[in-house]
CSV table of C-alpha atoms in Angstrom, one decimal:
chain,number,residue,atom,x,y,z
A,1,MET,CA,203.6,165.2,-164.5
A,2,THR,CA,201.6,162.6,-162.1
A,3,THR,CA,199.0,160.0,-163.1
A,4,LEU,CA,195.9,159.9,-161.1
A,5,GLN,CA,193.6,156.7,-161.0
A,6,LEU,CA,190.4,158.8,-161.0
A,7,GLN,CA,187.3,156.4,-159.6
A,8,THR,CA,184.9,154.9,-162.1
A,9,PRO,CA,181.1,154.8,-161.3
A,10,ALA,CA,181.2,151.1,-161.2
A,11,THR,CA,184.2,151.0,-158.8
A,12,THR,CA,182.1,153.1,-156.1
A,13,ARG,CA,179.1,150.9,-156.9
A,14,LYS,CA,181.3,147.5,-156.2
A,15,PHE,CA,183.1,149.3,-153.5
A,16,TRP,CA,179.8,150.2,-151.4
A,17,SER,CA,178.1,146.6,-152.5
A,18,GLY,CA,181.2,145.5,-150.6
A,19,MET,CA,181.0,146.7,-147.6
A,20,THR,CA,177.3,146.6,-147.3
A,21,PHE,CA,178.0,142.9,-147.6
A,22,PHE,CA,180.5,142.8,-145.8
A,23,CYS,CA,178.7,144.6,-142.3
A,24,ILE,CA,175.4,142.0,-143.4
A,25,ALA,CA,177.7,139.4,-142.5
A,26,LEU,CA,179.0,141.0,-139.5
A,27,LEU,CA,176.2,141.3,-137.7
A,28,ILE,CA,174.5,138.0,-138.9
A,29,ALA,CA,178.6,136.0,-137.8
A,30,PRO,CA,176.9,135.3,-134.7
A,31,VAL,CA,173.3,133.4,-135.9
A,32,VAL,CA,175.5,132.1,-138.3
A,33,ALA,CA,178.4,130.8,-135.8
A,34,THR,CA,175.6,129.1,-133.7
A,35,GLN,CA,173.6,127.5,-136.0
A,36,LEU,CA,177.1,125.6,-137.6
A,37,GLY,CA,178.1,124.7,-133.7
A,38,GLY,CA,176.3,126.5,-130.8
A,39,ASN,CA,177.8,128.4,-128.4
A,40,TYR,CA,181.3,127.8,-128.5
A,41,TRP,CA,182.0,128.6,-131.8
A,42,VAL,CA,180.3,132.2,-130.7
A,43,ARG,CA,182.2,132.2,-128.0
A,44,VAL,CA,185.7,131.5,-130.5
A,45,ILE,CA,184.3,134.1,-132.2
A,46,ASP,CA,184.7,136.5,-128.8
A,47,PHE,CA,188.3,135.9,-127.9
A,48,ALA,CA,189.1,136.8,-131.7
A,49,LEU,CA,187.7,140.3,-130.9
A,50,LEU,CA,189.9,140.3,-127.8
A,51,TYR,CA,193.1,139.3,-129.8
A,52,ILE,CA,191.7,142.3,-132.4
A,53,MET,CA,192.5,144.6,-129.6
A,54,LEU,CA,195.4,143.0,-128.3
A,55,ALA,CA,196.3,143.3,-132.2
A,56,LEU,CA,195.7,146.1,-132.9
A,57,GLY,CA,197.6,147.8,-130.1
A,58,LEU,CA,200.6,146.1,-130.7
A,59,ASN,CA,200.2,147.0,-134.3
A,60,ILE,CA,201.2,150.3,-133.0
A,61,VAL,CA,204.6,149.5,-131.5
A,62,VAL,CA,205.4,147.4,-133.7
A,63,GLY,CA,204.0,147.9,-137.1
A,64,TYR,CA,203.6,151.9,-136.6
A,65,THR,CA,207.1,153.1,-134.7
A,66,GLY,CA,209.0,149.0,-135.8
A,67,LEU,CA,209.9,148.4,-132.0
A,68,LEU,CA,209.6,144.9,-131.4
A,69,ASP,CA,207.6,144.2,-128.3
A,70,MET,CA,207.9,140.9,-127.1
A,71,GLY,CA,205.8,142.0,-123.5
A,72,PHE,CA,202.5,143.4,-124.3
A,73,ILE,CA,200.6,140.7,-122.9
A,74,ALA,CA,201.5,142.3,-119.5
A,75,PHE,CA,199.5,145.1,-120.4
A,76,TYR,CA,196.2,143.2,-121.0
A,77,ALA,CA,197.4,141.4,-117.0
A,78,VAL,CA,197.0,145.3,-116.1
A,79,GLY,CA,193.4,145.3,-117.1
A,80,ALA,CA,192.1,142.5,-116.5
A,81,TYR,CA,194.0,142.6,-112.4
A,82,LEU,CA,192.2,146.5,-112.2
A,83,ALA,CA,188.7,144.8,-113.3
A,84,ALA,CA,189.1,141.8,-111.3
A,85,LEU,CA,189.9,143.8,-107.5
A,86,MET,CA,187.3,146.6,-108.4
A,87,ALA,CA,184.0,144.7,-109.3
A,88,SER,CA,184.7,140.9,-107.2
A,89,PRO,CA,184.6,140.7,-103.3
A,90,HIS,CA,187.7,140.2,-103.1
A,91,LEU,CA,189.2,143.1,-101.5
A,92,LEU,CA,186.4,143.3,-99.6
A,93,GLU,CA,187.1,139.8,-97.8
A,94,VAL,CA,191.4,140.9,-97.6
A,95,PHE,CA,190.4,144.4,-96.4
A,96,PRO,CA,186.7,144.1,-94.3
A,97,ILE,CA,186.9,147.6,-92.5
A,98,LEU,CA,186.3,148.7,-96.7
A,99,GLY,CA,182.7,146.8,-96.5
A,100,VAL,CA,182.0,150.0,-94.1
A,101,TRP,CA,182.1,152.3,-97.1
A,102,PHE,CA,181.1,149.3,-99.8
A,103,PRO,CA,178.0,147.7,-97.3
A,104,ASP,CA,176.4,146.5,-100.6
A,105,GLY,CA,180.2,144.8,-102.0
A,106,LEU,CA,183.0,146.8,-104.6
A,107,HIS,CA,181.3,146.8,-107.7
A,108,THR,CA,182.5,149.6,-109.4
A,109,SER,CA,180.7,150.0,-112.5
A,110,TYR,CA,182.6,149.4,-115.8
A,111,LEU,CA,182.2,152.4,-117.0
A,112,LEU,CA,184.2,154.4,-114.6
A,113,ILE,CA,186.4,150.7,-115.0
A,114,ILE,CA,188.0,150.7,-119.1
A,115,PRO,CA,188.6,154.5,-119.0
A,116,LEU,CA,190.3,153.4,-115.9
A,117,ALA,CA,192.1,151.1,-117.6
A,118,ALA,CA,192.8,151.8,-119.9
A,119,LEU,CA,195.4,155.5,-118.5
A,120,VAL,CA,197.0,152.6,-115.8
A,121,ALA,CA,197.7,150.5,-118.1
A,122,ALA,CA,199.2,153.4,-121.1
A,123,VAL,CA,201.0,154.9,-117.7
A,124,CYS,CA,203.1,151.5,-117.2
A,125,GLY,CA,203.4,151.7,-120.7
A,126,ILE,CA,205.2,154.7,-119.9
A,127,LEU,CA,207.3,153.3,-117.2
A,128,LEU,CA,208.4,151.0,-119.3
A,129,GLY,CA,208.7,152.2,-122.6
A,130,ALA,CA,211.2,154.9,-120.2
A,131,PRO,CA,214.1,153.0,-119.7
A,132,THR,CA,214.3,151.4,-123.1
A,133,LEU,CA,214.4,154.9,-125.0
A,134,LYS,CA,218.0,153.8,-126.7
A,135,LEU,CA,217.3,150.3,-127.0
A,136,ARG,CA,216.7,149.4,-130.5
A,137,GLY,CA,216.2,145.8,-132.0
A,138,ASP,CA,216.7,141.8,-130.3
A,139,TYR,CA,218.2,143.9,-126.8
A,140,LEU,CA,214.5,145.6,-126.8
A,141,ALA,CA,212.7,142.6,-127.3
A,142,ILE,CA,214.4,141.1,-124.3
A,143,VAL,CA,214.1,143.5,-121.9
A,144,THR,CA,210.3,144.1,-123.0
A,145,LEU,CA,209.5,140.1,-122.6
A,146,GLY,CA,211.1,140.6,-119.1
A,147,PHE,CA,208.5,143.2,-118.5
A,148,GLY,CA,206.2,140.9,-119.1
A,149,GLU,CA,208.1,137.8,-117.4
A,150,ILE,CA,207.7,140.6,-114.1
A,151,ILE,CA,204.6,141.4,-114.4
A,152,ARG,CA,203.0,138.0,-114.6
A,153,ILE,CA,205.7,136.3,-111.6
A,154,LEU,CA,204.3,139.6,-109.1
A,155,MET,CA,200.4,139.0,-110.1
A,156,ARG,CA,201.0,135.6,-109.7
A,157,ASN,CA,202.8,136.0,-106.0
A,158,LEU,CA,201.1,138.9,-104.6
A,159,ASP,CA,199.3,137.1,-102.3
A,160,ARG,CA,202.1,137.7,-99.4
A,161,PRO,CA,201.9,139.0,-96.9
A,162,VAL,CA,199.0,141.5,-98.0
A,163,ASN,CA,196.8,138.7,-100.6
A,164,ILE,CA,196.4,141.9,-103.5
A,165,THR,CA,195.4,139.3,-106.5
A,166,ASN,CA,195.0,135.5,-104.6
A,167,GLY,CA,198.0,134.4,-106.4
A,168,ALA,CA,198.2,131.6,-108.8
A,169,LYS,CA,194.8,130.8,-107.9
A,170,GLY,CA,193.7,134.0,-109.5
A,171,ILE,CA,190.3,136.0,-108.6
A,172,THR,CA,187.2,134.6,-108.9
A,173,GLY,CA,183.4,136.4,-108.8
A,174,VAL,CA,184.3,139.3,-111.0
A,175,ASP,CA,181.4,141.4,-111.8
A,176,THR,CA,180.1,140.3,-115.8
A,177,LEU,CA,179.4,143.8,-117.6
A,178,ASN,CA,176.3,145.6,-116.5
A,179,LEU,CA,175.7,148.5,-118.8
A,180,PHE,CA,172.5,151.2,-118.7
A,181,GLY,CA,170.6,147.8,-116.7
A,182,LEU,CA,171.5,145.1,-119.3
A,183,LYS,CA,173.4,142.4,-117.8
A,184,PHE,CA,175.7,140.7,-120.3
A,185,SER,CA,175.0,137.0,-118.8
A,186,GLY,CA,171.7,134.8,-118.8
A,187,ILE,CA,169.0,134.7,-122.3
A,188,TYR,CA,167.2,137.4,-123.0
A,189,HIS,CA,164.0,136.9,-125.5
A,190,TRP,CA,163.6,140.1,-128.1
A,191,PHE,CA,160.7,140.0,-130.4
A,192,GLY,CA,160.7,136.5,-130.0
A,193,VAL,CA,163.8,135.9,-130.8
A,194,LYS,CA,166.3,133.8,-128.2
A,195,VAL,CA,169.4,136.2,-127.6
A,196,PRO,CA,172.1,134.8,-125.2
A,197,ALA,CA,175.2,136.7,-123.4
A,198,LEU,CA,177.4,135.9,-126.3
A,199,TRP,CA,176.1,138.0,-128.8
A,200,LEU,CA,175.7,140.8,-126.4
A,201,TRP,CA,179.5,140.5,-126.2
A,202,TYR,CA,180.2,140.3,-130.0
A,203,TYR,CA,178.0,143.5,-131.1
A,204,LEU,CA,179.9,145.9,-128.2
A,205,LEU,CA,183.9,143.9,-128.7
A,206,MET,CA,182.3,144.8,-132.6
A,207,LEU,CA,182.3,148.6,-131.2
A,208,VAL,CA,184.7,148.7,-129.2
A,209,ILE,CA,187.0,147.5,-132.5
A,210,ILE,CA,185.3,150.4,-134.5
A,211,ALA,CA,186.2,152.8,-132.3
A,212,ILE,CA,189.6,151.4,-132.4
A,213,VAL,CA,190.3,151.1,-135.7
A,214,PHE,CA,188.9,154.7,-136.0
A,215,VAL,CA,191.6,155.9,-133.4
A,216,CYS,CA,194.8,153.9,-135.1
A,217,LEU,CA,193.1,154.8,-138.9
A,218,ARG,CA,193.1,158.8,-137.3
A,219,LEU,CA,196.8,158.7,-135.8
A,220,GLN,CA,197.7,156.5,-138.7
A,221,HIS,CA,197.5,159.9,-141.0
A,222,SER,CA,198.2,162.4,-139.1
A,223,ARG,CA,201.5,164.0,-137.8
A,224,ILE,CA,202.4,161.9,-135.3
A,225,GLY,CA,201.2,158.8,-137.6
A,226,ARG,CA,204.0,160.2,-139.7
A,227,ALA,CA,206.6,161.0,-136.9
A,228,TRP,CA,206.3,156.8,-136.1
A,229,HIS,CA,206.7,155.9,-139.6
A,230,ALA,CA,209.8,158.2,-139.8
A,231,ILE,CA,211.3,156.5,-136.6
A,232,ARG,CA,210.3,153.0,-137.8
A,233,GLU,CA,212.2,154.4,-140.8
A,234,ASP,CA,215.1,155.3,-139.6
A,235,GLU,CA,215.3,156.9,-136.0
A,236,ASP,CA,218.8,159.1,-137.2
A,237,VAL,CA,217.2,160.5,-139.5
A,238,ALA,CA,214.1,160.8,-138.0
A,239,ARG,CA,216.4,162.8,-134.8
A,240,ALA,CA,218.5,164.5,-137.3
A,241,MET,CA,214.8,166.3,-139.3
A,242,GLY,CA,214.6,167.6,-135.8
A,243,ILE,CA,211.4,164.4,-134.6
A,244,LYS,CA,211.3,164.6,-130.7
A,245,VAL,CA,212.4,160.7,-131.0
A,246,ARG,CA,212.0,160.4,-127.6
A,247,ASN,CA,208.4,162.0,-126.9
A,248,TYR,CA,206.6,159.8,-130.0
A,249,LYS,CA,208.2,156.2,-128.8
A,250,LEU,CA,206.7,157.1,-125.6
A,251,LEU,CA,203.2,157.9,-126.8
A,252,ALA,CA,203.7,154.8,-128.6
A,253,PHE,CA,204.3,152.7,-126.2
A,254,ALA,CA,201.1,154.3,-123.9
A,255,MET,CA,198.8,154.9,-126.8
A,256,GLY,CA,198.9,150.4,-127.6
A,257,ALA,CA,198.7,149.6,-123.6
A,258,SER,CA,196.1,151.5,-123.1
A,259,PHE,CA,194.1,149.7,-125.8
A,260,GLY,CA,195.6,146.1,-124.2
A,261,GLY,CA,194.3,147.7,-120.9
A,262,VAL,CA,190.7,148.2,-122.0
A,263,ALA,CA,190.8,144.6,-123.7
A,264,GLY,CA,192.2,143.3,-120.6
A,265,ALA,CA,189.0,144.8,-118.7
A,266,LEU,CA,186.5,143.3,-121.0
A,267,PHE,CA,188.4,139.9,-121.2
A,268,GLY,CA,188.1,140.3,-117.4
A,269,ALA,CA,184.4,140.8,-117.6
A,270,PHE,CA,184.1,138.9,-119.6
A,271,GLN,CA,185.3,135.2,-118.4
A,272,GLY,CA,184.4,136.3,-114.8
A,273,PHE,CA,187.7,134.8,-113.3
A,274,VAL,CA,191.3,135.8,-113.8
A,275,SER,CA,194.8,134.0,-112.2
A,276,PRO,CA,198.4,134.2,-113.7
A,277,GLU,CA,198.0,131.3,-116.3
A,278,SER,CA,195.8,134.0,-118.7
A,279,PHE,CA,199.0,136.3,-119.1
A,280,THR,CA,202.0,133.7,-119.9
A,281,LEU,CA,205.4,134.7,-123.2
A,282,GLN,CA,203.5,132.6,-125.2
A,283,GLU,CA,200.7,135.1,-125.1
A,284,SER,CA,202.6,137.6,-126.0
A,285,ILE,CA,204.2,135.7,-128.7
A,286,ALA,CA,200.7,134.8,-130.1
A,287,VAL,CA,199.6,138.5,-130.6
A,288,LEU,CA,202.8,139.5,-131.6
A,289,ALA,CA,202.8,137.0,-134.1
A,290,MET,CA,199.2,138.1,-135.3
A,291,VAL,CA,200.2,141.5,-136.3
A,292,VAL,CA,203.4,139.4,-138.6
A,293,LEU,CA,201.8,137.7,-140.0
A,294,GLY,CA,199.0,140.0,-141.0
A,295,GLY,CA,201.0,142.3,-141.8
A,296,MET,CA,203.0,145.5,-139.9
A,297,GLY,CA,201.4,148.4,-139.9
A,298,HIS,CA,198.6,148.0,-141.8
A,299,ILE,CA,195.0,147.4,-139.8
A,300,PRO,CA,192.4,145.1,-142.2
A,301,GLY,CA,196.3,142.9,-142.5
A,302,VAL,CA,196.3,143.1,-138.7
A,303,ILE,CA,192.9,141.6,-138.0
A,304,LEU,CA,193.3,139.0,-140.8
A,305,GLY,CA,195.9,137.9,-138.7
A,306,ALA,CA,194.3,138.1,-135.1
A,307,VAL,CA,190.9,135.8,-136.7
A,308,LEU,CA,193.5,133.3,-138.4
A,309,LEU,CA,195.3,132.8,-135.4
A,310,THR,CA,192.6,132.4,-133.0
A,311,ALA,CA,190.7,130.4,-134.7
A,312,LEU,CA,192.9,128.2,-137.1
A,313,PRO,CA,194.1,126.8,-133.7
A,314,GLU,CA,190.2,126.3,-132.7
A,315,LEU,CA,188.9,124.4,-136.0
A,316,LEU,CA,192.1,122.0,-135.5
A,317,ARG,CA,191.8,121.4,-131.4
A,318,SER,CA,187.8,120.1,-132.9
A,319,GLN,CA,188.5,118.7,-136.0
A,320,ALA,CA,191.9,116.7,-135.0
A,321,ALA,CA,190.2,113.2,-133.4
A,322,PRO,CA,187.3,113.1,-136.0
A,323,VAL,CA,189.5,113.0,-139.2
A,324,GLN,CA,191.3,110.6,-137.4
A,325,GLN,CA,189.0,108.4,-136.8
A,326,ALA,CA,187.1,108.4,-139.8
A,327,LEU,CA,190.5,107.6,-141.6
A,328,PHE,CA,191.6,105.2,-139.4
A,329,GLY,CA,189.8,104.0,-137.6
A,330,ALA,CA,191.4,105.4,-133.9
A,331,VAL,CA,193.2,108.3,-132.2
A,332,LEU,CA,196.5,107.3,-133.4
A,333,ILE,CA,198.4,111.3,-132.5
A,334,ASP,CA,196.9,113.4,-130.1
A,335,PRO,CA,194.7,116.5,-130.9
A,336,GLU,CA,196.7,118.8,-129.0
A,337,VAL,CA,200.2,117.6,-130.4
A,338,LEU,CA,198.5,117.5,-133.7
A,339,ARG,CA,196.7,121.0,-133.5
A,340,GLN,CA,200.3,122.5,-132.5
A,341,LEU,CA,202.0,121.0,-135.1
A,342,PHE,CA,199.8,122.2,-137.9
A,343,TYR,CA,200.0,125.9,-136.4
A,344,GLY,CA,203.5,125.6,-136.3
A,345,LEU,CA,204.0,124.4,-139.7
A,346,ALA,CA,200.9,126.8,-141.1
A,347,LEU,CA,203.6,129.7,-139.8
A,348,VAL,CA,206.9,128.6,-141.5
A,349,LEU,CA,205.5,128.6,-144.6
A,350,VAL,CA,203.4,131.6,-144.3
A,351,MET,CA,206.5,133.3,-143.5
A,352,LEU,CA,208.0,131.2,-146.1
A,353,VAL,CA,205.4,132.8,-148.9
A,354,ARG,CA,204.9,135.7,-148.3
A,355,PRO,CA,207.4,137.1,-145.8
A,356,SER,CA,205.6,140.4,-145.0
A,357,GLY,CA,202.8,138.8,-144.4
A,358,ILE,CA,199.3,137.4,-145.8
A,359,TRP,CA,197.6,140.8,-146.9
A,360,PRO,CA,200.6,143.3,-146.0
A,361,VAL,CA,200.7,147.7,-146.6
A,362,ARG,CA,200.5,148.3,-150.5
A,363,HIS,CA,202.8,151.0,-151.7
A,364,LYS,CA,201.5,152.8,-153.8
A,365,GLU,CA,203.7,153.8,-157.2
A,366,VAL,CA,203.6,157.3,-159.2
A,367,LYS,CA,204.4,157.8,-162.3
A,368,ALA,CA,206.0,161.1,-163.9
């Protein structure tokens, strides 16, 4: 007989009290960050939110389905370059004939760019997944790694014979986000409160993450999510039980890539500049480390891993020189070298102490 553990009123009150405190903390986070460290730390938080989107997308491929993807940053690049091409004057400079149809410049609305970036990235995910259906483990990792590098090199060299991506120089002048007349740049004064555009980005990115988390939770507890879990545990057994492994793998690649494309489009609008140097192999490894470090397949763990691996390097970067100056009276080791040293050491220690991640999935035991 299975024993069920019922929630007591005290447990329910504790849960909702914790959720209320958590929501309040999220709402005031940019205000607190501005008071403590200025707009620099608000910008760091915004980048952390972009990485959370990437980690949640990669979690579908790695955490839910068990497919080792080392080139996920390619979908980030696809979304970013799509936004850069559709919301900047670059294409009009390359193809002056477009000025006939767009006399005021190519300023495509992000309400169109973001869904289109998700769609194009999903197609790229299918194109990556289709040839790799029979590959597993290290072989799949090598192929996806190559795909990520192909996209980066393509963006770097697609400036001749026709200058599509402007090569290593990147594309500048990308329009900032403009939703329903609200432009995400400058400073606003509402009700006597000074509201920088970075705050607007924070709340927008938070809403997008909430939507992505909702989709991930619905997928995880659906028939699709159970099929992904079966493929992750044993692909041969899943196939023997009638699961169409091919279709579900392609769906995982497409869904994960679409989130990467959305993050890339928002990144292009946020930065106003896109170049191949933002989509290196190191970025792919960093996103994969976020998923593994936080806890594969566990959404709160993945979010925690993304926040830690985004904030920790910046904290080390900003504090390495002042701490050395206070202790030794001089900067003995370059802060960048020290940052990489402690960053790598922290990853090694966490993986030794918590091999399943900082916040792994808890498997509930059923007592008979």
